[in-house]
Amino acid sequence: MDKINPNFQKLAPSYLFSEIAHRMGTYQEANPTAKLIKMGIGDVTRPLPPACIRAMHEAVDELANVRTMKGYGPEAGYLFLRQAISDADYKARGVDIAPSEIFVSDGAKSDTANFSDLFGSGIKLGITNPVYPVYVDANAMGGHAGDPDGRGNWSGITYLPTNASNGFVPELPKAHLDIIYLCFPNNPTGTTLKKARLKEWVDYALREKALIFFDSAYERFITEDDVPHSIYEIEGAKECAIEFRSFSKTAGFTGVRCGYTVVPHDVKSNGVELNALWSRRQTTKFNGASYISQKGAAAIYTPEGHEEAMALIKYYLENARTIREAMARAGYECFGGVNAPYVWIKTPADFPKSWDFFQYLMEEKNVISTPGVGFGSEGEGYIRLSAFNTHELTKEAMNRILR
Ligand SMILES: *Cc1c(COP(=O)(O)O)cnc(C)c1O
């Protein structure tokens, strides 16, 4: 027996960020004095909120004491954190989500990737395009995506284009789908869905007995009033939606690792409660997020932790505004960046391809972007600039582009 899972053999090597690193390396070698400003990767750069740091120090000290040390915790997370989430992220917004419907984890990437474990073969998937690549690749690994077509798409996935021509609002599918992945505020486009648009998707899911997997990793970046923070603000969503959240972008936890997934008791598939199934899956394959990171995450729900985390978000959103305004002044068509830390930019007529514009910005402006086509075929003709940087470097990058 020497056969590996054939689904893994269908996957193309992950290429986007290694290709960017390769091109950067080649350029830097030929131009050793060039000071490249990296606005490509979606990772935070500012120190964590002091309240979180203090809470994590205290948690470490508890582990040092025989009376307060902790071993395995509850797989779905400590009640102190699940209760805080239930109260602050839901009840305070008029949404009733009980702690038993909240599963704390080591982050949203693993949960969004693992959730399709609960479903059998032949499920009909709808995924927006461009998209956070995890949903597609994880479903491919699980055998849910069919076969690759050689042009970056999979036969078993219905792609839902989100681009300038539909105002970055995916259109409802003509045919039946079982599961639809939605991520709003969106990575990579930085755009959002207003309440009325999201309601159309919830209504579709209820009508078609479909499920919506709603990734709201960027929820804290929402600044506009009519943008829903949670899909459960929409009537009926508690019967058809799973919501994924993360402390990574909320409070700089990309290196700490903590997030959570909401599985309401009323969400059923073939009469089976997904809450019970996900619990069964997690208690088998996951032993819980660390006590230290959960204590750190709970501190975000204290008044000072909240204020400090929001100050971080404000810092990044100011960069997003700097980027948006400068790129618009330079004559580029820009999207997003108002409720998200990403600005999605249409490539100019002389560089219709994402990679060509990437190369131009690197060589002529020494600014590193992410080519939109790396997020899916509908991302061709766009690049993404990330606001996760210092004010100084963001301004410097924009000055270079305006020069
Ligand atoms: C960053 C990000 C996440 C968060 O992943 P973690 O594993 O919690 O760090 C989830 N979804 C999207 C779309 C993201 O961009």
Short mmCIF file of C-alpha atoms and ligand atoms in Angstrom, two decimals:
data_model
loop_
_atom_site.label_atom_id
_atom_site.label_comp_id
_atom_site.label_asym_id
_atom_site.label_seq_id
_atom_site.Cartn_x
_atom_site.Cartn_y
_atom_site.Cartn_z
CA MET A 1 0.00 0.00 0.00
CA ASP A 2 1.78 3.10 -1.18
CA LYS A 3 -1.06 5.12 -2.60
CA ILE A 4 -1.63 8.68 -1.47
CA ASN A 5 -5.01 10.39 -1.47
CA PRO A 6 -5.70 11.05 -5.19
CA ASN A 7 -7.39 14.36 -4.32
CA PHE A 8 -4.03 15.72 -3.25
CA GLN A 9 -2.56 14.78 -6.60
CA LYS A 10 -5.13 16.96 -8.35
CA LEU A 11 -3.96 20.07 -6.49
CA ALA A 12 -1.61 22.49 -8.19
CA PRO A 13 1.33 23.52 -6.03
CA SER A 14 0.47 26.59 -3.98
CA TYR A 15 1.96 29.22 -6.14
CA LEU A 16 0.88 32.75 -5.34
CA PHE A 17 3.02 33.83 -2.41
CA SER A 18 6.01 31.71 -3.42
CA GLU A 19 5.92 33.29 -6.88
CA ILE A 20 5.77 36.77 -5.30
CA ALA A 21 8.73 35.89 -3.03
CA HIS A 22 10.63 34.53 -6.01
CA ARG A 23 10.07 37.67 -8.11
CA MET A 24 10.98 39.89 -5.16
CA GLY A 25 14.18 37.91 -4.56
CA THR A 26 15.22 38.16 -8.20
CA TYR A 27 14.56 41.89 -8.29
CA GLN A 28 16.31 42.58 -4.97
CA GLU A 29 19.37 40.62 -6.06
CA ALA A 30 19.69 42.69 -9.23
CA ASN A 31 18.90 45.93 -7.31
CA PRO A 32 20.47 45.49 -3.88
CA THR A 33 19.87 49.10 -2.78
CA ALA A 34 16.17 49.14 -3.66
CA LYS A 35 13.95 49.46 -0.57
CA LEU A 36 10.88 47.41 -1.38
CA ILE A 37 7.70 48.21 0.58
CA LYS A 38 5.64 45.07 1.12
CA MET A 39 1.92 45.69 0.75
CA GLY A 40 1.18 42.18 -0.40
CA ILE A 41 0.62 39.82 2.45
CA GLY A 42 -2.47 39.94 4.69
CA ASP A 43 -0.76 39.76 8.05
CA VAL A 44 -0.86 42.20 10.94
CA THR A 45 2.26 44.19 11.89
CA ARG A 46 1.34 46.15 15.04
CA PRO A 47 1.92 44.86 18.62
CA LEU A 48 -1.07 43.22 20.33
CA PRO A 49 -3.40 45.13 22.69
CA PRO A 50 -1.66 45.51 26.10
CA ALA A 51 -4.75 44.08 27.85
CA CYS A 52 -4.34 40.84 25.86
CA ILE A 53 -0.62 40.69 26.60
CA ARG A 54 -1.29 41.15 30.33
CA ALA A 55 -3.97 38.45 30.33
CA MET A 56 -1.63 36.01 28.58
CA HIS A 57 1.18 36.73 31.09
CA GLU A 58 -1.26 36.02 33.92
CA ALA A 59 -2.35 32.80 32.22
CA VAL A 60 1.26 31.64 32.01
CA ASP A 61 1.70 32.33 35.73
CA GLU A 62 -1.41 30.27 36.49
CA LEU A 63 0.14 27.35 34.63
CA ALA A 64 3.19 27.66 36.91
CA ASN A 65 1.17 27.06 40.08
CA VAL A 66 -0.07 23.65 41.24
CA ARG A 67 -3.39 25.12 42.42
CA THR A 68 -4.20 26.95 39.18
CA MET A 69 -2.47 24.91 36.49
CA LYS A 70 -4.57 23.72 33.56
CA GLY A 71 -4.46 20.52 31.55
CA TYR A 72 -6.78 19.79 28.66
CA GLY A 73 -9.61 22.28 28.51
CA PRO A 74 -13.07 21.79 27.01
CA GLU A 75 -12.64 21.04 23.28
CA ALA A 76 -15.12 23.77 22.34
CA GLY A 77 -13.43 26.36 24.54
CA TYR A 78 -13.65 27.69 28.09
CA LEU A 79 -17.03 29.04 29.13
CA PHE A 80 -15.47 32.38 30.17
CA LEU A 81 -14.66 33.04 26.51
CA ARG A 82 -17.79 31.53 24.97
CA GLN A 83 -19.97 33.54 27.35
CA ALA A 84 -18.08 36.76 26.53
CA ILE A 85 -18.53 36.09 22.80
CA SER A 86 -22.22 35.32 23.25
CA ASP A 87 -22.79 38.54 25.22
CA ALA A 88 -20.61 41.02 23.33
CA ASP A 89 -20.58 39.81 19.73
CA TYR A 90 -24.21 38.66 19.62
CA LYS A 91 -26.55 39.68 22.45
CA ALA A 92 -25.29 43.25 22.29
CA ARG A 93 -26.33 43.28 18.61
CA GLY A 94 -29.75 41.85 19.36
CA VAL A 95 -28.83 38.32 18.27
CA ASP A 96 -29.41 35.35 20.54
CA ILE A 97 -26.48 32.92 20.20
CA ALA A 98 -25.93 30.66 23.21
CA PRO A 99 -22.47 29.62 24.42
CA SER A 100 -23.37 26.04 23.42
CA GLU A 101 -23.58 27.25 19.81
CA ILE A 102 -20.03 28.67 19.92
CA PHE A 103 -16.95 26.54 19.21
CA VAL A 104 -13.65 28.20 20.07
CA SER A 105 -10.74 27.08 17.90
CA ASP A 106 -7.19 27.89 16.88
CA GLY A 107 -8.46 30.15 14.11
CA ALA A 108 -10.87 30.50 11.23
CA LYS A 109 -8.62 29.00 8.58
CA SER A 110 -8.80 25.51 10.02
CA ASP A 111 -12.54 25.76 10.73
CA THR A 112 -13.48 27.04 7.26
CA ALA A 113 -11.28 24.28 5.82
CA ASN A 114 -12.57 21.50 8.09
CA PHE A 115 -16.27 22.19 8.08
CA SER A 116 -16.92 20.36 4.81
CA ASP A 117 -15.79 17.16 6.61
CA LEU A 118 -19.44 16.93 7.72
CA PHE A 119 -20.75 16.44 4.19
CA GLY A 120 -20.84 13.56 1.79
CA SER A 121 -19.75 13.35 -1.81
CA GLY A 122 -21.76 15.08 -4.48
CA ILE A 123 -22.53 18.27 -2.55
CA LYS A 124 -23.04 21.25 -4.82
CA LEU A 125 -20.69 24.05 -3.82
CA GLY A 126 -20.89 27.74 -4.63
CA ILE A 127 -17.78 29.83 -4.05
CA THR A 128 -17.26 33.48 -4.89
CA ASN A 129 -14.49 34.33 -7.31
CA PRO A 130 -11.97 35.84 -6.47
CA VAL A 131 -11.73 34.21 -3.05
CA TYR A 132 -9.64 33.35 0.01
CA PRO A 133 -8.05 30.19 -1.48
CA VAL A 134 -8.67 27.98 1.58
CA TYR A 135 -12.30 27.16 0.76
CA VAL A 136 -11.49 25.83 -2.70
CA ASP A 137 -8.34 23.89 -1.84
CA ALA A 138 -9.79 22.33 1.32
CA ASN A 139 -12.82 21.11 -0.63
CA ALA A 140 -10.52 19.77 -3.33
CA MET A 141 -8.59 17.80 -0.67
CA GLY A 142 -11.88 16.41 0.63
CA GLY A 143 -12.94 15.28 -2.83
CA HIS A 144 -15.78 17.80 -3.00
CA ALA A 145 -14.46 19.94 -5.86
CA GLY A 146 -14.41 17.52 -8.78
CA ASP A 147 -11.51 17.91 -11.18
CA PRO A 148 -9.32 20.87 -12.10
CA ASP A 149 -9.89 22.25 -15.60
CA GLY A 150 -6.28 23.34 -16.11
CA ARG A 151 -7.26 27.01 -16.04
CA GLY A 152 -7.53 27.26 -12.27
CA ASN A 153 -11.18 26.24 -11.86
CA TRP A 154 -12.74 23.00 -10.59
CA SER A 155 -15.54 21.06 -12.28
CA GLY A 156 -17.50 20.54 -9.06
CA ILE A 157 -17.62 24.18 -7.99
CA THR A 158 -20.08 26.81 -9.15
CA TYR A 159 -18.13 30.04 -9.25
CA LEU A 160 -19.93 33.23 -8.29
CA PRO A 161 -18.12 36.16 -9.88
CA THR A 162 -17.69 39.28 -7.76
CA ASN A 163 -16.22 42.10 -9.77
CA ALA A 164 -16.74 45.71 -10.79
CA SER A 165 -19.49 44.80 -13.28
CA ASN A 166 -21.78 43.48 -10.53
CA GLY A 167 -20.61 45.93 -7.89
CA PHE A 168 -18.87 43.06 -6.05
CA VAL A 169 -22.24 41.54 -5.16
CA PRO A 170 -22.42 37.89 -6.27
CA GLU A 171 -25.60 37.04 -8.17
CA LEU A 172 -27.90 34.33 -6.89
CA PRO A 173 -27.24 31.06 -8.72
CA LYS A 174 -29.73 29.87 -11.34
CA ALA A 175 -29.45 26.24 -10.21
CA HIS A 176 -29.60 24.60 -6.79
CA LEU A 177 -26.53 24.74 -4.55
CA ASP A 178 -26.08 22.93 -1.23
CA ILE A 179 -23.35 25.08 0.33
CA ILE A 180 -22.34 28.65 -0.44
CA TYR A 181 -19.20 30.25 0.98
CA LEU A 182 -19.54 33.97 1.56
CA CYS A 183 -16.82 36.16 3.08
CA PHE A 184 -17.82 39.73 3.96
CA PRO A 185 -16.09 42.11 4.48
CA ASN A 186 -14.26 40.34 1.70
CA ASN A 187 -10.73 39.17 1.33
CA PRO A 188 -9.33 39.96 -1.25
CA THR A 189 -11.62 42.70 -2.60
CA GLY A 190 -12.22 44.61 0.66
CA THR A 191 -15.88 45.06 -0.33
CA THR A 192 -18.98 44.26 1.74
CA LEU A 193 -22.61 43.22 1.40
CA LYS A 194 -25.31 45.54 2.65
CA LYS A 195 -28.06 44.02 4.76
CA ALA A 196 -30.59 43.84 1.92
CA ARG A 197 -28.14 41.96 -0.33
CA LEU A 198 -27.21 39.45 2.36
CA LYS A 199 -30.90 38.89 3.06
CA GLU A 200 -31.36 37.74 -0.55
CA TRP A 201 -28.75 35.05 0.09
CA VAL A 202 -30.38 33.95 3.34
CA ASP A 203 -33.75 33.78 1.58
CA TYR A 204 -32.17 31.72 -1.22
CA ALA A 205 -30.64 29.32 1.32
CA LEU A 206 -33.95 28.86 3.16
CA ARG A 207 -35.81 28.32 -0.12
CA GLU A 208 -33.25 25.86 -1.51
CA LYS A 209 -32.47 24.18 1.84
CA ALA A 210 -28.89 25.25 1.29
CA LEU A 211 -26.28 26.26 3.87
CA ILE A 212 -24.27 29.47 3.96
CA PHE A 213 -20.76 29.35 5.38
CA PHE A 214 -20.21 32.97 6.36
CA ASP A 215 -16.61 34.03 7.03
CA SER A 216 -16.61 37.32 8.93
CA ALA A 217 -12.93 37.46 9.88
CA TYR A 218 -12.95 41.20 9.10
CA GLU A 219 -16.14 42.07 10.99
CA ARG A 220 -14.39 44.55 13.30
CA PHE A 221 -13.34 46.64 10.31
CA ILE A 222 -16.93 47.51 9.43
CA THR A 223 -17.48 51.27 9.61
CA GLU A 224 -20.73 51.69 7.65
CA ASP A 225 -24.12 51.43 9.32
CA ASP A 226 -26.08 49.19 6.97
CA VAL A 227 -23.40 46.49 6.75
CA PRO A 228 -24.29 43.47 8.90
CA HIS A 229 -21.66 42.45 11.46
CA SER A 230 -23.12 38.97 11.75
CA ILE A 231 -25.19 36.99 9.28
CA TYR A 232 -27.53 36.23 12.20
CA GLU A 233 -28.70 39.84 12.07
CA ILE A 234 -30.69 38.59 9.04
CA GLU A 235 -33.97 36.89 9.84
CA GLY A 236 -33.88 33.15 9.20
CA ALA A 237 -30.08 32.89 9.15
CA LYS A 238 -30.07 30.88 12.37
CA GLU A 239 -31.62 28.05 10.38
CA CYS A 240 -29.20 28.05 7.47
CA ALA A 241 -25.88 29.71 8.32
CA ILE A 242 -22.59 28.83 9.98
CA GLU A 243 -20.46 31.83 10.95
CA PHE A 244 -16.66 31.82 11.20
CA ARG A 245 -14.85 34.49 13.22
CA SER A 246 -11.25 35.08 14.09
CA PHE A 247 -9.25 37.20 16.53
CA SER A 248 -6.40 37.33 13.99
CA LYS A 249 -7.31 40.58 12.28
CA THR A 250 -9.52 41.80 15.17
CA ALA A 251 -6.70 42.01 17.70
CA GLY A 252 -3.48 40.95 16.02
CA PHE A 253 -3.79 37.26 16.96
CA THR A 254 -2.36 35.81 13.73
CA GLY A 255 0.58 34.43 15.72
CA VAL A 256 -1.34 33.67 18.95
CA ARG A 257 -4.06 31.61 17.21
CA CYS A 258 -7.66 31.88 18.35
CA GLY A 259 -11.01 32.11 16.59
CA TYR A 260 -14.47 30.62 16.81
CA THR A 261 -17.27 29.12 14.78
CA VAL A 262 -20.98 29.52 15.45
CA VAL A 263 -23.19 26.51 14.72
CA PRO A 264 -26.77 27.30 15.80
CA HIS A 265 -28.82 24.35 17.06
CA ASP A 266 -31.47 25.09 14.44
CA VAL A 267 -29.15 24.49 11.49
CA LYS A 268 -29.95 21.02 10.19
CA SER A 269 -29.04 19.00 7.15
CA ASN A 270 -31.26 15.97 6.38
CA GLY A 271 -32.78 16.51 9.82
CA VAL A 272 -29.41 16.20 11.59
CA GLU A 273 -28.23 19.01 13.87
CA LEU A 274 -24.92 20.27 12.52
CA ASN A 275 -24.05 21.49 16.02
CA ALA A 276 -23.95 17.88 17.24
CA LEU A 277 -21.99 16.72 14.20
CA TRP A 278 -19.41 19.50 14.47
CA SER A 279 -19.06 18.76 18.16
CA ARG A 280 -18.47 15.09 17.32
CA ARG A 281 -15.88 16.05 14.73
CA GLN A 282 -14.06 18.56 16.92
CA THR A 283 -13.96 16.37 20.06
CA THR A 284 -12.38 13.66 17.92
CA LYS A 285 -9.88 15.67 15.91
CA PHE A 286 -9.18 18.76 18.05
CA ASN A 287 -8.18 19.20 21.68
CA GLY A 288 -8.99 22.85 22.08
CA ALA A 289 -7.19 26.17 21.69
CA SER A 290 -4.57 26.87 24.33
CA TYR A 291 -5.64 28.30 27.68
CA ILE A 292 -3.19 31.15 27.15
CA SER A 293 -4.67 32.25 23.83
CA GLN A 294 -8.22 31.95 25.15
CA LYS A 295 -7.35 34.16 28.15
CA GLY A 296 -5.77 36.61 25.71
CA ALA A 297 -8.90 36.56 23.53
CA ALA A 298 -11.22 37.06 26.51
CA ALA A 299 -9.32 40.26 27.33
CA ILE A 300 -10.56 41.75 24.03
CA TYR A 301 -14.00 41.78 25.68
CA THR A 302 -12.89 43.93 28.62
CA PRO A 303 -13.48 47.67 28.20
CA GLU A 304 -9.77 48.50 27.84
CA GLY A 305 -9.04 45.49 25.61
CA HIS A 306 -11.91 46.50 23.36
CA GLU A 307 -10.68 50.07 23.15
CA GLU A 308 -7.10 48.98 22.40
CA ALA A 309 -8.19 46.52 19.72
CA MET A 310 -10.40 49.14 18.08
CA ALA A 311 -7.46 51.57 18.10
CA LEU A 312 -5.43 49.01 16.12
CA ILE A 313 -8.23 48.64 13.61
CA LYS A 314 -8.50 52.40 13.30
CA TYR A 315 -4.76 52.54 12.65
CA TYR A 316 -5.01 50.07 9.76
CA LEU A 317 -8.17 51.67 8.38
CA GLU A 318 -6.35 54.99 8.22
CA ASN A 319 -3.74 53.28 6.02
CA ALA A 320 -6.55 51.91 3.87
CA ARG A 321 -7.85 55.44 3.41
CA THR A 322 -4.37 56.71 2.56
CA ILE A 323 -4.08 53.99 -0.09
CA ARG A 324 -7.55 54.55 -1.51
CA GLU A 325 -7.17 58.29 -1.78
CA ALA A 326 -3.67 58.22 -3.25
CA MET A 327 -4.45 55.50 -5.79
CA ALA A 328 -7.59 57.33 -6.86
CA ARG A 329 -5.57 60.55 -7.20
CA ALA A 330 -3.07 58.64 -9.34
CA GLY A 331 -5.98 57.75 -11.62
CA TYR A 332 -6.61 54.15 -10.61
CA GLU A 333 -10.04 52.67 -10.03
CA CYS A 334 -10.21 51.50 -6.39
CA PHE A 335 -12.64 49.34 -4.42
CA GLY A 336 -12.92 48.29 -0.79
CA GLY A 337 -10.79 49.70 2.02
CA VAL A 338 -13.75 51.31 3.83
CA ASN A 339 -14.90 48.31 5.87
CA ALA A 340 -11.77 46.20 5.36
CA PRO A 341 -7.97 46.47 5.45
CA TYR A 342 -7.65 45.74 1.73
CA VAL A 343 -7.91 47.97 -1.31
CA TRP A 344 -8.69 46.23 -4.60
CA ILE A 345 -7.39 48.12 -7.60
CA LYS A 346 -8.22 47.78 -11.27
CA THR A 347 -5.07 47.51 -13.33
CA PRO A 348 -4.65 50.36 -15.85
CA ALA A 349 -5.24 49.89 -19.58
CA ASP A 350 -1.53 49.55 -20.36
CA PHE A 351 -1.20 46.64 -17.89
CA PRO A 352 -4.36 44.55 -18.36
CA LYS A 353 -2.87 41.54 -16.53
CA SER A 354 -2.45 41.40 -12.76
CA TRP A 355 1.10 40.06 -12.90
CA ASP A 356 2.22 42.76 -15.36
CA PHE A 357 0.94 45.52 -13.10
CA PHE A 358 2.52 43.76 -10.11
CA GLN A 359 5.84 43.81 -11.98
CA TYR A 360 5.45 47.48 -12.91
CA LEU A 361 4.73 48.51 -9.30
CA MET A 362 7.71 46.47 -8.08
CA GLU A 363 10.20 47.70 -10.67
CA GLU A 364 9.12 51.32 -11.08
CA LYS A 365 7.78 52.10 -7.58
CA ASN A 366 9.43 49.42 -5.43
CA VAL A 367 6.00 48.56 -4.03
CA ILE A 368 4.93 44.93 -3.60
CA SER A 369 1.26 44.13 -4.22
CA THR A 370 -0.68 40.88 -4.58
CA PRO A 371 -1.84 40.03 -8.12
CA GLY A 372 -5.60 39.59 -8.08
CA VAL A 373 -5.51 36.59 -10.40
CA GLY A 374 -3.85 34.66 -7.57
CA PHE A 375 -7.25 34.67 -5.80
CA GLY A 376 -9.13 33.21 -8.77
CA SER A 377 -9.76 33.76 -12.46
CA GLU A 378 -12.14 36.70 -11.81
CA GLY A 379 -9.31 38.50 -10.01
CA GLU A 380 -7.45 38.93 -13.28
CA GLY A 381 -7.00 42.60 -14.04
CA TYR A 382 -6.82 43.62 -10.38
CA ILE A 383 -4.22 43.85 -7.64
CA ARG A 384 -4.70 43.94 -3.86
CA LEU A 385 -2.90 46.37 -1.57
CA SER A 386 -2.90 45.61 2.15
CA ALA A 387 -3.26 48.25 4.88
CA PHE A 388 -1.37 46.09 7.41
CA ASN A 389 1.66 48.34 7.55
CA THR A 390 2.94 51.42 9.33
CA HIS A 391 1.57 54.88 8.50
CA GLU A 392 5.08 55.88 7.46
CA LEU A 393 5.65 53.06 4.96
CA THR A 394 2.12 53.32 3.61
CA LYS A 395 2.58 57.04 2.95
CA GLU A 396 6.02 56.47 1.46
CA ALA A 397 4.62 53.82 -0.91
CA MET A 398 1.83 56.15 -2.00
CA ASN A 399 4.25 59.05 -2.50
CA ARG A 400 6.30 56.85 -4.79
CA ILE A 401 3.22 55.93 -6.80
CA LEU A 402 2.13 59.60 -7.06
CA ARG A 403 5.59 60.74 -8.15
C1 LIG B 1 -7.11 36.08 7.79
C2 LIG B 1 -8.35 35.36 7.41
C3 LIG B 1 -8.92 34.42 8.26
C4 LIG B 1 -8.34 34.16 9.62
O1 LIG B 1 -7.68 32.98 9.71
P1 LIG B 1 -7.07 32.57 11.11
O2 LIG B 1 -6.82 31.11 10.92
O3 LIG B 1 -8.11 32.83 12.15
O4 LIG B 1 -5.82 33.35 11.32
C5 LIG B 1 -10.08 33.78 7.86
N1 LIG B 1 -10.67 34.09 6.70
C6 LIG B 1 -10.17 35.00 5.88
C7 LIG B 1 -10.89 35.33 4.63
C8 LIG B 1 -8.98 35.65 6.20
O5 LIG B 1 -8.48 36.56 5.35
#
